[in-house]
Amino acid sequence: MQLPPPLRTAVDALLEQTPVSALKQAARTLSGRYRAEVRDGRLHMSEELAVKAYLATRLPATYAAVRASLEALAETRPDWSPRTLLDVGAGPGTVLWAAADAWPELAEATLVEASEPARRAGQHLAAQLSLPSHWKDGDATRDLAGLAPADLVTCAYVLDELEPAALSALVDRLWALAADTLLFVEPGTPAGWRRILACRARLIEAGAHVMAPCPHAAPCPLVEPDWCHFSRRVARSRLHRLAKDADVPWEDEKFAYLAVSRHPVPQSAMRVLAPPRAGSGKVELKLCRPDGSAGTRLFTKRDGEVFKQAKRAGWGDPLSQ
């Protein structure tokens, strides 16, 4: 997956005068905070250079994870498209670009972000879109009063920055603001999956209907050390490779996500939970099933049309029974 060309061009323009050596150092700091899930009361994008490091090294991966999550949401409800978006913890507008790409008919977006340098960068990038966007200074845990509900409410790569005690109240507030659909995206780590599970349990209790990735509302059948996560391959630009001292022109972004709706969604498809293991005339898939179970299944040519679907399925894809 690659960034939309207008976004890629706008990002390159913002980074044009920044020394690569400075980006490297800032990217290392940013990566360390991301991996350690540092919660010290400061957003990791509080400084302008940190925002530039994010644009160079994290924006493509975050965009890919969010875009893949929106794609799964759209597959579950192909007849639905949001007209309004509310993104909380918006950073430089990563979700905005992914949503605009997924639904060109999106008419308006509100973005809440506490970091002034991130908002400034996001407004600059969003100027390349014809979609009206309203940027608001606000902390996800304190400053959501007065916001209007939106068809689609999103919160991507934010929960890992919060103290666990703040999660429940934030989930409740975001659900209240979701006129139709709420989406969380988190790093694809065991800790990220546990946060997604906590959101899932609270939202189901509140009456939400699970859309994706789960094909059911039963307790998650996976048991640690296993966990539910997905992956999307991301193309690296030349500057991306330089900032990360990377040799290969791509990286794999692991992520976990949850999409819920106020409306029931018929669930008839299984979800592929791991990379397929294919052989001659056969393929083995790890599946989450609508009955609430999970496990591997071997498909062969004897399975006919289902085998053809299984051969084409990738990690994270739905699969008809």
Tab-separated table of C-alpha atoms in Angstrom:
chain	number	residue	atom	x	y	z
A	1	MET	CA	0.000	0.000	0.000
A	2	GLN	CA	1.129	3.535	-0.792
A	3	LEU	CA	-0.021	6.974	0.276
A	4	PRO	CA	-2.356	8.805	-2.125
A	5	PRO	CA	-0.160	10.839	-4.527
A	6	PRO	CA	-1.448	14.264	-3.338
A	7	LEU	CA	-0.640	13.325	0.267
A	8	ARG	CA	2.781	11.985	-0.646
A	9	THR	CA	3.601	15.195	-2.539
A	10	ALA	CA	2.396	17.412	0.313
A	11	VAL	CA	4.405	15.425	2.888
A	12	ASP	CA	7.547	15.649	0.762
A	13	ALA	CA	7.112	19.415	0.526
A	14	LEU	CA	6.819	19.737	4.317
A	15	LEU	CA	9.983	17.683	4.849
A	16	GLU	CA	12.042	19.190	2.036
A	17	GLN	CA	14.205	21.493	4.156
A	18	THR	CA	14.630	19.135	7.132
A	19	PRO	CA	18.089	17.528	7.484
A	20	VAL	CA	17.992	13.737	7.274
A	21	SER	CA	20.241	13.483	10.342
A	22	ALA	CA	17.672	15.376	12.426
A	23	LEU	CA	14.857	13.177	11.107
A	24	LYS	CA	16.829	10.048	12.009
A	25	GLN	CA	17.318	11.118	15.621
A	26	ALA	CA	13.698	12.193	16.027
A	27	ALA	CA	12.498	8.980	14.372
A	28	ARG	CA	14.518	6.877	16.831
A	29	THR	CA	12.977	8.724	19.780
A	30	LEU	CA	9.499	8.402	18.302
A	31	SER	CA	9.973	4.703	17.606
A	32	GLY	CA	11.203	4.083	21.150
A	33	ARG	CA	8.168	5.791	22.655
A	34	TYR	CA	5.856	3.909	20.313
A	35	ARG	CA	7.339	0.511	21.143
A	36	ALA	CA	7.436	1.200	24.886
A	37	GLU	CA	3.929	2.738	24.920
A	38	VAL	CA	5.215	5.619	27.020
A	39	ARG	CA	2.507	7.339	29.071
A	40	ASP	CA	4.149	10.356	30.664
A	41	GLY	CA	1.387	12.887	30.053
A	42	ARG	CA	3.025	14.272	26.904
A	43	LEU	CA	1.960	13.462	23.394
A	44	HIS	CA	4.844	12.064	21.386
A	45	MET	CA	4.202	14.725	18.727
A	46	SER	CA	4.541	17.747	20.980
A	47	GLU	CA	7.489	19.129	19.018
A	48	GLU	CA	7.631	20.159	15.366
A	49	LEU	CA	10.584	17.888	14.588
A	50	ALA	CA	8.779	14.923	16.129
A	51	VAL	CA	5.816	15.619	13.843
A	52	LYS	CA	8.126	15.654	10.848
A	53	ALA	CA	9.625	12.339	11.947
A	54	TYR	CA	6.094	10.961	12.203
A	55	LEU	CA	5.309	12.180	8.684
A	56	ALA	CA	8.445	10.539	7.325
A	57	THR	CA	8.283	7.203	9.140
A	58	ARG	CA	4.940	6.534	10.831
A	59	LEU	CA	2.339	8.205	8.615
A	60	PRO	CA	2.573	5.601	5.796
A	61	ALA	CA	2.193	2.670	8.211
A	62	THR	CA	-0.626	4.276	10.196
A	63	TYR	CA	-2.419	5.197	6.985
A	64	ALA	CA	-2.129	1.596	5.760
A	65	ALA	CA	-3.549	0.169	9.002
A	66	VAL	CA	-6.452	2.624	9.086
A	67	ARG	CA	-7.201	2.189	5.383
A	68	ALA	CA	-7.253	-1.613	5.778
A	69	SER	CA	-9.613	-1.294	8.758
A	70	LEU	CA	-11.956	0.971	6.799
A	71	GLU	CA	-11.830	-1.478	3.905
A	72	ALA	CA	-12.995	-4.288	6.202
A	73	LEU	CA	-15.758	-2.041	7.539
A	74	ALA	CA	-16.892	-1.220	3.986
A	75	GLU	CA	-16.888	-4.906	3.024
A	76	THR	CA	-19.158	-5.682	5.965
A	77	ARG	CA	-21.581	-2.874	5.051
A	78	PRO	CA	-21.171	-2.248	1.312
A	79	ASP	CA	-24.427	-0.267	1.128
A	80	TRP	CA	-23.349	2.298	3.756
A	81	SER	CA	-21.122	5.336	3.483
A	82	PRO	CA	-20.591	8.093	6.058
A	83	ARG	CA	-21.259	11.732	5.274
A	84	THR	CA	-19.579	13.080	8.419
A	85	LEU	CA	-16.399	12.062	10.236
A	86	LEU	CA	-15.161	12.813	13.753
A	87	ASP	CA	-11.569	11.764	14.410
A	88	VAL	CA	-10.294	12.044	17.980
A	89	GLY	CA	-6.539	12.165	18.473
A	90	ALA	CA	-6.202	13.030	14.805
A	91	GLY	CA	-2.471	13.751	14.644
A	92	PRO	CA	-1.748	15.249	11.213
A	93	GLY	CA	-4.981	13.884	9.733
A	94	THR	CA	-4.055	10.322	8.824
A	95	VAL	CA	-7.610	9.011	9.273
A	96	LEU	CA	-9.014	11.922	7.267
A	97	TRP	CA	-7.029	10.897	4.208
A	98	ALA	CA	-7.888	7.214	4.598
A	99	ALA	CA	-11.613	7.949	5.001
A	100	ALA	CA	-11.654	10.325	2.045
A	101	ASP	CA	-10.036	7.614	-0.056
A	102	ALA	CA	-12.497	4.956	1.133
A	103	TRP	CA	-15.597	7.151	0.712
A	104	PRO	CA	-15.205	9.979	-1.828
A	105	GLU	CA	-18.741	11.106	-0.916
A	106	LEU	CA	-17.605	12.055	2.611
A	107	ALA	CA	-18.865	15.623	3.033
A	108	GLU	CA	-17.386	17.005	6.272
A	109	ALA	CA	-14.801	16.125	8.900
A	110	THR	CA	-14.010	17.326	12.416
A	111	LEU	CA	-10.579	16.517	13.819
A	112	VAL	CA	-9.559	16.833	17.472
A	113	GLU	CA	-5.840	17.000	18.263
A	114	ALA	CA	-3.977	18.389	21.288
A	115	SER	CA	-0.603	18.945	19.589
A	116	GLU	CA	-0.388	22.331	17.900
A	117	PRO	CA	2.458	21.295	15.518
A	118	ALA	CA	0.472	18.207	14.494
A	119	ARG	CA	-2.661	20.281	13.869
A	120	ARG	CA	-0.690	22.776	11.819
A	121	ALA	CA	0.795	20.008	9.689
A	122	GLY	CA	-2.606	18.352	9.363
A	123	GLN	CA	-4.263	21.553	8.186
A	124	HIS	CA	-1.534	22.048	5.607
A	125	LEU	CA	-1.983	18.511	4.285
A	126	ALA	CA	-5.794	18.682	4.374
A	127	ALA	CA	-5.691	21.752	2.119
A	128	GLN	CA	-4.954	19.313	-0.715
A	129	LEU	CA	-8.424	17.766	-0.244
A	130	SER	CA	-11.706	19.271	-1.439
A	131	LEU	CA	-13.317	17.956	1.754
A	132	PRO	CA	-14.070	20.647	4.400
A	133	SER	CA	-12.244	19.847	7.643
A	134	HIS	CA	-12.585	21.561	11.013
A	135	TRP	CA	-9.604	21.258	13.362
A	136	LYS	CA	-10.081	21.590	17.108
A	137	ASP	CA	-7.537	21.829	19.911
A	138	GLY	CA	-8.452	19.190	22.448
A	139	ASP	CA	-7.297	16.299	24.601
A	140	ALA	CA	-9.096	13.015	23.959
A	141	THR	CA	-9.757	12.447	27.653
A	142	ARG	CA	-10.960	15.952	28.589
A	143	ASP	CA	-12.044	18.124	25.684
A	144	LEU	CA	-14.860	16.356	23.840
A	145	ALA	CA	-17.755	18.408	25.230
A	146	GLY	CA	-19.725	20.362	22.653
A	147	LEU	CA	-18.812	18.146	19.710
A	148	ALA	CA	-21.588	17.184	17.338
A	149	PRO	CA	-22.218	13.488	16.624
A	150	ALA	CA	-20.871	12.117	13.333
A	151	ASP	CA	-21.783	9.179	11.139
A	152	LEU	CA	-18.298	7.741	11.624
A	153	VAL	CA	-16.235	8.329	14.771
A	154	THR	CA	-12.622	7.139	14.785
A	155	CYS	CA	-9.844	6.809	17.327
A	156	ALA	CA	-6.610	5.455	15.851
A	157	TYR	CA	-3.342	4.786	17.695
A	158	VAL	CA	-4.557	6.829	20.673
A	159	LEU	CA	-5.453	4.339	23.409
A	160	ASP	CA	-1.819	3.271	23.739
A	161	GLU	CA	-1.032	6.823	24.886
A	162	LEU	CA	-3.619	6.815	27.679
A	163	GLU	CA	-3.578	5.520	31.206
A	164	PRO	CA	-5.742	2.359	31.360
A	165	ALA	CA	-8.094	4.015	33.858
A	166	ALA	CA	-9.084	6.586	31.223
A	167	LEU	CA	-10.179	4.032	28.626
A	168	SER	CA	-13.737	3.273	29.756
A	169	ALA	CA	-14.822	6.912	29.978
A	170	LEU	CA	-13.353	7.654	26.544
A	171	VAL	CA	-15.100	4.661	24.975
A	172	ASP	CA	-18.424	5.776	26.472
A	173	ARG	CA	-17.985	9.328	25.192
A	174	LEU	CA	-16.987	8.256	21.687
A	175	TRP	CA	-19.908	5.843	21.488
A	176	ALA	CA	-22.273	8.658	22.486
A	177	LEU	CA	-20.839	10.747	19.621
A	178	ALA	CA	-21.177	7.957	17.049
A	179	ALA	CA	-24.407	8.472	15.133
A	180	ASP	CA	-23.767	5.189	13.338
A	181	THR	CA	-20.286	3.649	13.461
A	182	LEU	CA	-17.263	3.727	15.782
A	183	LEU	CA	-13.795	2.498	14.814
A	184	PHE	CA	-10.730	1.892	16.996
A	185	VAL	CA	-7.313	1.043	15.541
A	186	GLU	CA	-4.385	0.081	17.762
A	187	PRO	CA	-0.860	-1.297	17.362
A	188	GLY	CA	-0.930	-5.022	16.597
A	189	THR	CA	0.717	-6.020	19.866
A	190	PRO	CA	-0.713	-8.213	22.635
A	191	ALA	CA	-1.256	-5.023	24.662
A	192	GLY	CA	-3.031	-3.360	21.740
A	193	TRP	CA	-5.273	-6.416	21.357
A	194	ARG	CA	-6.149	-6.333	25.070
A	195	ARG	CA	-7.207	-2.691	24.744
A	196	ILE	CA	-9.362	-3.599	21.758
A	197	LEU	CA	-10.943	-6.414	23.797
A	198	ALA	CA	-11.713	-3.982	26.619
A	199	CYS	CA	-13.390	-1.592	24.170
A	200	ARG	CA	-15.292	-4.483	22.580
A	201	ALA	CA	-16.686	-5.755	25.871
A	202	ARG	CA	-17.810	-2.295	26.993
A	203	LEU	CA	-19.415	-1.467	23.652
A	204	ILE	CA	-21.286	-4.778	23.421
A	205	GLU	CA	-22.611	-4.125	26.935
A	206	ALA	CA	-23.753	-0.696	25.693
A	207	GLY	CA	-25.706	-2.300	22.856
A	208	ALA	CA	-23.239	-1.914	19.987
A	209	HIS	CA	-23.199	-4.427	17.145
A	210	VAL	CA	-19.773	-5.780	16.178
A	211	MET	CA	-19.019	-5.306	12.476
A	212	ALA	CA	-15.361	-6.247	12.047
A	213	PRO	CA	-13.038	-7.988	12.384
A	214	CYS	CA	-15.063	-10.340	14.576
A	215	PRO	CA	-17.823	-12.317	12.812
A	216	HIS	CA	-19.636	-12.669	16.161
A	217	ALA	CA	-20.291	-10.942	19.484
A	218	ALA	CA	-19.212	-13.895	21.644
A	219	PRO	CA	-16.094	-13.678	23.837
A	220	CYS	CA	-12.882	-13.738	21.827
A	221	PRO	CA	-11.870	-17.403	21.352
A	222	LEU	CA	-8.137	-16.657	21.221
A	223	VAL	CA	-6.048	-17.347	24.316
A	224	GLU	CA	-2.713	-15.743	25.106
A	225	PRO	CA	0.047	-15.976	24.027
A	226	ASP	CA	-2.022	-15.916	20.816
A	227	TRP	CA	-3.750	-12.642	19.935
A	228	CYS	CA	-5.858	-11.145	17.141
A	229	HIS	CA	-3.969	-8.811	14.850
A	230	PHE	CA	-3.434	-8.170	11.162
A	231	SER	CA	-0.744	-6.866	8.839
A	232	ARG	CA	-0.476	-4.564	5.854
A	233	ARG	CA	2.654	-4.162	3.718
A	234	VAL	CA	3.683	-0.535	3.269
A	235	ALA	CA	5.872	0.920	0.530
A	236	ARG	CA	8.744	3.040	1.849
A	237	SER	CA	9.784	6.235	0.116
A	238	ARG	CA	13.467	7.078	-0.268
A	239	LEU	CA	13.255	9.533	2.648
A	240	HIS	CA	11.469	6.908	4.755
A	241	ARG	CA	14.334	4.471	4.187
A	242	LEU	CA	16.937	7.110	4.977
A	243	ALA	CA	15.199	8.223	8.178
A	244	LYS	CA	14.976	4.632	9.436
A	245	ASP	CA	18.324	3.408	8.051
A	246	ALA	CA	16.303	0.736	6.244
A	247	ASP	CA	17.533	-1.347	3.326
A	248	VAL	CA	14.315	-2.917	2.054
A	249	PRO	CA	11.727	-0.746	0.222
A	250	TRP	CA	8.804	-1.901	2.384
A	251	GLU	CA	7.735	-2.708	5.925
A	252	ASP	CA	4.881	-4.675	7.484
A	253	GLU	CA	2.617	-2.755	9.838
A	254	LYS	CA	0.881	-4.928	12.427
A	255	PHE	CA	-2.390	-3.582	13.795
A	256	ALA	CA	-5.564	-4.512	15.670
A	257	TYR	CA	-8.931	-2.890	15.148
A	258	LEU	CA	-12.604	-2.914	16.068
A	259	ALA	CA	-15.596	-1.515	14.178
A	260	VAL	CA	-19.045	-1.400	15.780
A	261	SER	CA	-22.380	-0.022	14.631
A	262	ARG	CA	-25.702	1.033	16.095
A	263	HIS	CA	-27.382	-1.193	13.520
A	264	PRO	CA	-27.360	-5.002	13.364
A	265	VAL	CA	-25.062	-6.393	10.684
A	266	PRO	CA	-25.648	-9.960	9.444
A	267	GLN	CA	-22.462	-11.969	9.964
A	268	SER	CA	-22.023	-14.918	7.618
A	269	ALA	CA	-18.325	-14.748	6.752
A	270	MET	CA	-15.344	-16.117	8.646
A	271	ARG	CA	-12.199	-14.001	9.153
A	272	VAL	CA	-8.692	-15.154	8.240
A	273	LEU	CA	-6.533	-14.640	11.351
A	274	ALA	CA	-3.044	-15.464	10.054
A	275	PRO	CA	-1.049	-15.743	6.830
A	276	PRO	CA	-2.373	-18.680	4.750
A	277	ARG	CA	-0.258	-21.832	4.495
A	278	ALA	CA	-0.596	-23.082	0.929
A	279	GLY	CA	0.594	-26.246	-0.775
A	280	SER	CA	-0.105	-28.117	-3.947
A	281	GLY	CA	-3.881	-28.409	-4.225
A	282	LYS	CA	-4.478	-27.308	-0.639
A	283	VAL	CA	-4.447	-24.305	1.678
A	284	GLU	CA	-4.680	-24.119	5.466
A	285	LEU	CA	-6.346	-21.107	7.053
A	286	LYS	CA	-6.647	-19.982	10.647
A	287	LEU	CA	-10.231	-18.747	10.966
A	288	CYS	CA	-12.510	-16.918	13.367
A	289	ARG	CA	-16.039	-18.247	12.819
A	290	PRO	CA	-19.534	-16.771	13.284
A	291	ASP	CA	-20.316	-19.371	15.948
A	292	GLY	CA	-17.670	-17.809	18.221
A	293	SER	CA	-14.972	-20.440	17.684
A	294	ALA	CA	-11.557	-20.178	16.068
A	295	GLY	CA	-9.161	-22.716	14.601
A	296	THR	CA	-7.414	-23.938	11.483
A	297	ARG	CA	-9.123	-25.566	8.548
A	298	LEU	CA	-7.605	-27.365	5.574
A	299	PHE	CA	-9.224	-26.653	2.210
A	300	THR	CA	-8.613	-28.890	-0.796
A	301	LYS	CA	-9.876	-29.050	-4.359
A	302	ARG	CA	-12.686	-31.267	-3.117
A	303	ASP	CA	-14.192	-28.195	-1.463
A	304	GLY	CA	-14.947	-26.738	-4.894
A	305	GLU	CA	-15.797	-23.038	-4.950
A	306	VAL	CA	-14.889	-22.569	-1.274
A	307	PHE	CA	-11.374	-23.852	-2.061
A	308	LYS	CA	-11.049	-21.217	-4.804
A	309	GLN	CA	-12.023	-18.543	-2.313
A	310	ALA	CA	-9.601	-19.921	0.261
A	311	LYS	CA	-6.734	-19.854	-2.262
A	312	ARG	CA	-7.391	-16.167	-2.924
A	313	ALA	CA	-7.858	-15.193	0.729
A	314	GLY	CA	-5.194	-13.233	2.567
A	315	TRP	CA	-4.536	-12.436	6.196
A	316	GLY	CA	-7.481	-10.406	7.488
A	317	ASP	CA	-9.836	-11.215	4.617
A	318	PRO	CA	-13.425	-12.438	5.080
A	319	LEU	CA	-14.234	-15.916	3.794
A	320	SER	CA	-17.723	-17.208	3.014
A	321	GLN	CA	-18.653	-20.468	4.682
